Amino acid sequence: MKPLRKLDGFSNFPKLAFRRRLLAWYDVHRRELPWRVSRDSYRVWLSEIMLQQTRVAAVIEHYHEFLRRFPTVKRLAAAREASVLAAWSGLGYYRRARMMHAAAKVIVYERGGNFPANAEELQMLPGVGRYTAAAIASIAFDKPAAVVDGNVERVLHRISGKRLAGEELWTAANHLLDAKRPGDFNQAMMELGATVCTPRMPTCLMCPVIKLCATRGELAATSKPMPQKKREIHYALNCRNGEVLLVQRAPDASLMPGMWELPQRQSPDNASQPQLTLRHSITTTNYAVHVWRSIAPPRRLGKWTSVERLKQVALTGLARKILLAAEII
Ligand code: SF4
């Protein structure tokens, strides 16, 4: 094997060899994922939106159910927002669902059902940023637009041996992109980052581009990870005759507006034990979530919801997690 190489950007990088090796590896080793079965633009779009900040395993579960409820962009555009949020429930980051719903309306009611077929037009849809536009344009429409997400960024850092930033990353990704198979190339880069060139302990010996890589391992960190905060939070679980008491978040709440959750309550001042305690993390905060069985006062604000209906309710991810842990759903 040749010695490690230090690259000055990507201008002298052997991109043809890189593309050939990466795509040959992808053709053999790619994971069979449901959204890779079809290049239908609606399905590609849905998978790309769901995969933002969400693990593949969690997305697979919701992807099928969402398509069962809204099999076409037309059906999604015609749906009530509450139904869309209910189908999204458990995936978190509900703004994605709202934006996708709004974009479906634009496609159906303003563009006569025609899906934008290039990255520039795609970026004009609500909730479609530079990454998502490039992913849809390349995968569904074969347009030569490179993607940069966390996985691609890490691969680019390591193969170049440099901490590229901002526009440098997009330039490098576009420089390497295989214009004949842009969708496969983009997915191959992301697949390499997700399965081989992982954040910790990359399996370089299994890597198809090891001979071209400047780092062959983790690139030394330049910044410390954000410190995690700890918080305690208490919820009341009120049940009666097959119903659960839920409250709705304010429509102008900065997080998850309009979604349904269990009522929060004060920490009890006696030494009693909660019914259950679970962990929940949001960005840099780790919550210890204590759930208390309660009997709601008769005039308590909220809505009694039958357990059978809970599937159709736009629950917050944490509410769903609690109800699952309490074996209510
Ligand atoms: Fe990543 Fe290692 Fe492959 Fe380099 S050789 S791209 S560090 S997996």
Coordinates of C-alpha atoms and ligand atoms in Angstrom, one line a residue:
M1 CA 0.0 0.0 0.0
K2 CA 1.2 3.5 -0.8
P3 CA 2.1 5.8 2.1
L4 CA -0.5 8.2 3.5
R5 CA -1.0 11.2 1.2
K6 CA -1.6 14.8 2.2
L7 CA -3.9 16.6 -0.2
D8 CA -4.1 20.2 -1.1
G9 CA -7.9 20.3 -1.5
F10 CA -9.2 18.0 -4.2
S11 CA -7.8 19.4 -7.4
N12 CA -5.1 16.6 -7.7
F13 CA -7.2 13.9 -6.1
P14 CA -7.6 10.8 -8.3
K15 CA -11.3 11.2 -8.6
L16 CA -11.8 8.6 -11.4
A17 CA -10.3 5.9 -9.2
F18 CA -12.3 7.1 -6.2
R19 CA -15.6 6.9 -8.1
R20 CA -14.9 3.5 -9.6
R21 CA -13.9 2.0 -6.3
L22 CA -16.8 3.6 -4.3
L23 CA -19.5 2.7 -6.8
A24 CA -18.2 -0.9 -7.3
W25 CA -18.4 -1.3 -3.5
Y26 CA -21.8 0.3 -3.3
D27 CA -23.2 -2.1 -6.0
V28 CA -22.3 -5.1 -3.8
H29 CA -22.6 -3.8 -0.3
R30 CA -25.4 -1.4 -0.2
R31 CA -28.1 -2.0 2.4
E32 CA -31.5 -3.0 1.0
L33 CA -33.7 -0.2 2.2
P34 CA -37.3 0.3 1.2
W35 CA -36.8 3.7 -0.4
R36 CA -34.1 2.2 -2.7
V37 CA -36.7 0.0 -4.4
S38 CA -38.2 2.9 -6.4
R39 CA -36.9 6.2 -7.8
D40 CA -40.3 7.7 -7.5
S41 CA -39.8 11.4 -6.5
Y42 CA -42.5 11.4 -3.8
R43 CA -40.9 8.3 -2.1
V44 CA -37.4 9.7 -2.4
W45 CA -38.5 13.0 -1.0
L46 CA -40.3 11.3 1.9
S47 CA -37.3 9.2 2.8
E48 CA -34.9 12.1 2.7
I49 CA -37.1 14.2 4.9
M50 CA -37.6 11.4 7.4
L51 CA -33.9 10.5 7.5
Q52 CA -33.0 14.0 8.6
Q53 CA -31.8 13.6 12.3
T54 CA -33.5 10.2 12.5
R55 CA -32.0 6.7 12.5
V56 CA -32.6 4.4 9.5
A57 CA -34.3 1.7 11.7
A58 CA -36.8 4.2 13.1
V59 CA -37.5 5.6 9.6
I60 CA -38.3 2.2 8.1
E61 CA -41.0 1.6 10.6
H62 CA -42.7 5.0 9.8
Y63 CA -42.0 5.1 6.1
H64 CA -44.3 2.2 5.3
E65 CA -47.1 3.5 7.5
F66 CA -46.9 7.0 6.1
L67 CA -47.1 5.7 2.5
R68 CA -50.0 3.5 3.5
R69 CA -51.9 6.5 4.7
F70 CA -50.6 9.0 2.0
P71 CA -49.6 6.9 -1.0
T72 CA -49.3 9.9 -3.3
V73 CA -48.4 13.6 -3.1
K74 CA -52.0 14.3 -4.0
R75 CA -53.3 12.4 -1.0
L76 CA -50.8 14.1 1.2
A77 CA -51.9 17.6 0.0
A78 CA -55.5 16.8 0.6
A79 CA -54.9 15.5 4.2
R80 CA -55.7 17.3 7.4
E81 CA -52.6 18.5 9.2
A82 CA -53.6 16.6 12.3
S83 CA -53.6 13.3 10.3
V84 CA -50.2 14.1 8.9
L85 CA -48.7 14.8 12.3
A86 CA -50.3 11.7 13.7
A87 CA -48.6 9.6 11.0
W88 CA -45.3 11.4 11.8
S89 CA -45.8 10.7 15.6
G90 CA -42.7 9.1 17.1
L91 CA -40.3 10.5 14.5
G92 CA -39.8 13.8 16.2
Y93 CA -38.9 17.2 14.6
Y94 CA -42.5 17.7 13.6
R95 CA -41.7 20.9 11.6
R96 CA -40.5 18.4 8.9
A97 CA -44.0 17.0 8.6
R98 CA -45.7 20.4 8.5
M99 CA -43.3 21.6 5.9
M100 CA -43.7 18.5 3.8
H101 CA -47.5 18.9 4.0
A102 CA -47.2 22.6 2.9
A103 CA -44.8 21.6 0.0
A104 CA -47.3 18.9 -1.1
K105 CA -49.9 21.6 -1.4
V106 CA -47.6 23.7 -3.5
I107 CA -46.9 20.8 -5.9
V108 CA -50.5 19.8 -6.2
Y109 CA -52.3 23.1 -6.2
E110 CA -49.8 25.5 -7.6
R111 CA -47.7 23.3 -10.0
G112 CA -50.5 21.1 -11.3
G113 CA -49.0 18.0 -9.6
N114 CA -45.6 18.4 -11.4
F115 CA -42.7 17.6 -9.1
P116 CA -39.8 20.1 -9.5
A117 CA -37.0 18.1 -11.3
N118 CA -33.9 20.1 -10.5
A119 CA -32.2 21.2 -7.3
E120 CA -32.8 25.0 -7.8
E121 CA -36.6 24.5 -8.2
L122 CA -36.7 21.9 -5.4
Q123 CA -35.2 24.3 -3.0
M124 CA -38.1 26.7 -3.5
L125 CA -40.4 24.2 -1.8
P126 CA -41.1 24.6 1.9
G127 CA -38.7 22.6 4.1
V128 CA -36.4 21.6 1.2
G129 CA -32.9 22.9 1.8
R130 CA -29.7 22.5 -0.2
Y131 CA -29.0 19.0 0.9
T132 CA -32.5 17.6 0.3
A133 CA -32.9 19.3 -3.1
A134 CA -29.6 17.8 -4.3
A135 CA -30.6 14.3 -2.9
I136 CA -34.0 14.3 -4.7
A137 CA -32.6 15.8 -7.9
S138 CA -29.8 13.3 -8.1
I139 CA -31.6 10.1 -6.9
A140 CA -35.0 10.7 -8.6
F141 CA -34.0 12.7 -11.6
D142 CA -30.3 11.8 -12.3
K143 CA -29.2 15.4 -12.0
P144 CA -25.5 16.0 -11.2
A145 CA -25.9 17.6 -7.8
A146 CA -23.7 16.5 -4.9
V147 CA -25.0 16.2 -1.4
V148 CA -23.2 17.1 1.8
D149 CA -24.6 15.7 5.1
G150 CA -22.8 14.6 8.3
N151 CA -21.6 11.3 6.8
V152 CA -20.3 12.9 3.5
E153 CA -18.6 15.6 5.5
R154 CA -16.7 13.1 7.6
V155 CA -15.7 11.0 4.6
L156 CA -14.4 14.2 2.9
H157 CA -12.5 15.3 6.0
R158 CA -10.8 11.9 6.3
I159 CA -9.9 11.3 2.6
S160 CA -8.5 14.8 2.3
G161 CA -6.9 14.9 5.7
K162 CA -8.3 18.4 6.1
R163 CA -11.1 20.0 8.1
L164 CA -13.0 21.4 5.2
A165 CA -15.8 23.9 6.1
G166 CA -18.8 25.5 4.5
E167 CA -18.6 26.0 0.8
E168 CA -15.3 24.0 0.6
L169 CA -17.3 20.9 1.4
W170 CA -19.8 21.4 -1.4
T171 CA -17.1 22.2 -3.9
A172 CA -15.2 19.0 -2.9
A173 CA -18.3 16.9 -3.1
N174 CA -19.2 18.2 -6.5
H175 CA -15.7 17.7 -7.7
L176 CA -15.8 14.1 -6.8
L177 CA -19.4 13.4 -7.9
D178 CA -19.9 10.9 -10.7
A179 CA -22.1 12.7 -13.2
K180 CA -23.1 9.5 -14.9
R181 CA -24.5 8.0 -11.7
P182 CA -25.0 11.0 -9.4
G183 CA -27.8 9.4 -7.3
D184 CA -25.9 6.2 -6.7
F185 CA -22.7 8.2 -6.0
N186 CA -24.4 10.4 -3.4
Q187 CA -25.9 7.4 -1.7
A188 CA -22.6 5.5 -1.8
M189 CA -20.9 8.4 0.0
M190 CA -23.5 8.5 2.6
E191 CA -23.5 4.7 2.9
L192 CA -19.7 4.6 3.3
G193 CA -20.0 7.2 6.1
A194 CA -22.9 5.4 7.8
T195 CA -21.5 1.8 7.7
V196 CA -17.6 1.9 7.3
C197 CA -16.2 5.4 7.8
T198 CA -18.2 5.8 11.1
P199 CA -17.6 8.6 13.6
R200 CA -15.8 6.3 16.0
M201 CA -13.4 3.6 15.0
P202 CA -13.9 3.5 11.2
T203 CA -13.3 0.0 9.7
C204 CA -10.6 1.1 7.3
L205 CA -9.6 -2.4 6.5
M206 CA -13.0 -2.9 4.9
C207 CA -12.9 0.5 3.1
P208 CA -13.0 0.5 -0.7
V209 CA -11.1 3.8 -0.9
I210 CA -8.4 3.1 1.7
K211 CA -5.6 3.5 -0.8
L212 CA -6.8 7.0 -1.7
C213 CA -7.4 8.1 1.9
A214 CA -5.2 10.6 3.6
T215 CA -6.2 9.7 7.2
R216 CA -7.0 6.0 7.4
G217 CA -8.6 6.5 10.8
E218 CA -10.2 9.2 12.8
L219 CA -9.1 12.8 12.1
A220 CA -7.9 14.4 15.3
A221 CA -10.6 16.4 16.9
T222 CA -10.3 20.2 17.0
S223 CA -13.2 21.0 19.3
K224 CA -14.6 19.5 22.4
P225 CA -18.1 18.0 22.3
M226 CA -20.9 20.1 23.8
P227 CA -21.4 19.5 27.5
Q228 CA -24.7 17.7 28.3
K229 CA -27.1 19.2 30.7
K230 CA -29.2 17.2 33.1
R231 CA -32.9 18.0 33.9
E232 CA -35.7 16.2 35.7
I233 CA -39.3 16.4 34.4
H234 CA -42.5 15.0 35.8
Y235 CA -45.7 13.9 34.0
A236 CA -49.1 12.8 35.2
L237 CA -50.5 9.6 33.7
N238 CA -54.3 9.8 34.2
C239 CA -56.3 6.8 33.0
R240 CA -60.0 5.9 33.3
N241 CA -62.2 3.4 31.4
G242 CA -59.8 2.8 28.6
E243 CA -59.0 6.5 28.1
V244 CA -55.9 8.7 28.8
L245 CA -55.9 12.3 29.6
L246 CA -53.9 14.4 27.1
V247 CA -53.2 18.1 26.8
Q248 CA -52.3 20.0 23.7
R249 CA -49.2 22.2 23.4
A250 CA -49.8 25.8 22.6
P251 CA -50.2 26.7 18.9
D252 CA -47.3 29.2 19.3
A253 CA -45.0 26.9 21.3
S254 CA -41.5 27.0 19.9
L255 CA -41.2 23.2 20.0
M256 CA -43.9 20.9 18.7
P257 CA -46.8 23.4 18.6
G258 CA -50.2 21.9 18.7
M259 CA -49.0 18.4 19.5
W260 CA -50.5 16.3 22.3
E261 CA -48.7 15.1 25.4
L262 CA -49.3 14.0 29.0
P263 CA -49.9 16.9 31.5
Q264 CA -46.8 18.0 33.3
R265 CA -46.9 18.1 37.1
Q266 CA -44.8 19.4 40.0
S267 CA -42.3 17.1 41.6
P268 CA -44.0 15.5 44.6
D269 CA -42.7 16.7 48.0
N270 CA -43.2 13.3 49.7
A271 CA -41.0 10.3 49.4
S272 CA -43.3 8.3 47.1
Q273 CA -41.9 6.6 44.0
P274 CA -42.9 7.4 40.4
Q275 CA -44.7 4.6 38.4
L276 CA -41.8 4.7 36.0
T277 CA -38.7 6.7 35.1
L278 CA -37.1 6.9 31.7
R279 CA -34.4 8.8 29.9
H280 CA -35.0 11.2 27.1
S281 CA -32.4 13.3 25.3
I282 CA -33.0 16.5 23.3
T283 CA -29.9 18.0 21.7
T284 CA -27.7 18.9 24.6
T285 CA -30.1 18.0 27.5
N286 CA -30.6 14.6 29.1
Y287 CA -33.9 14.4 30.8
A288 CA -34.8 12.0 33.6
V289 CA -38.6 11.7 33.0
H290 CA -40.7 10.6 36.0
V291 CA -44.2 9.4 35.3
W292 CA -46.8 9.5 38.1
R293 CA -50.1 7.7 38.1
S294 CA -52.7 10.3 39.0
I295 CA -56.4 10.8 39.4
A296 CA -57.2 13.9 37.5
P297 CA -59.2 16.5 39.3
P298 CA -62.7 16.7 37.7
R299 CA -62.1 20.1 36.1
R300 CA -58.6 19.5 34.8
L301 CA -58.0 20.9 31.4
G302 CA -57.2 18.4 28.7
K303 CA -58.9 15.8 26.6
W304 CA -59.8 12.2 27.5
T305 CA -58.7 10.1 24.5
S306 CA -59.5 6.5 24.0
V307 CA -56.5 4.1 23.8
E308 CA -57.8 2.9 20.4
R309 CA -57.7 6.5 19.0
L310 CA -54.1 7.2 20.2
K311 CA -52.7 6.0 16.9
Q312 CA -54.5 8.8 15.1
V313 CA -53.4 11.5 17.5
A314 CA -50.3 13.7 16.9
L315 CA -48.5 12.7 20.0
T316 CA -45.1 14.2 20.9
G317 CA -42.3 11.6 20.7
L318 CA -41.9 11.7 24.5
A319 CA -45.6 11.1 25.1
R320 CA -45.5 8.1 22.8
K321 CA -42.4 6.8 24.5
I322 CA -44.1 7.1 28.0
L323 CA -47.3 5.4 26.7
L324 CA -45.3 2.5 25.3
A325 CA -43.2 2.1 28.5
A326 CA -46.4 2.1 30.5
E327 CA -47.8 -0.6 28.1
I328 CA -50.8 1.5 27.2
I329 CA -50.0 1.4 23.4
Ligands
SF4_1 FE1 -12.8 6.5 6.3 FE2 -10.9 4.7 6.9 FE3 -12.0 4.7 4.5 FE4 -10.4 6.7 5.1 S1 -9.8 4.5 4.9 S2 -12.4 6.9 4.1 S3 -10.9 6.9 7.3 S4 -13.0 4.2 6.4

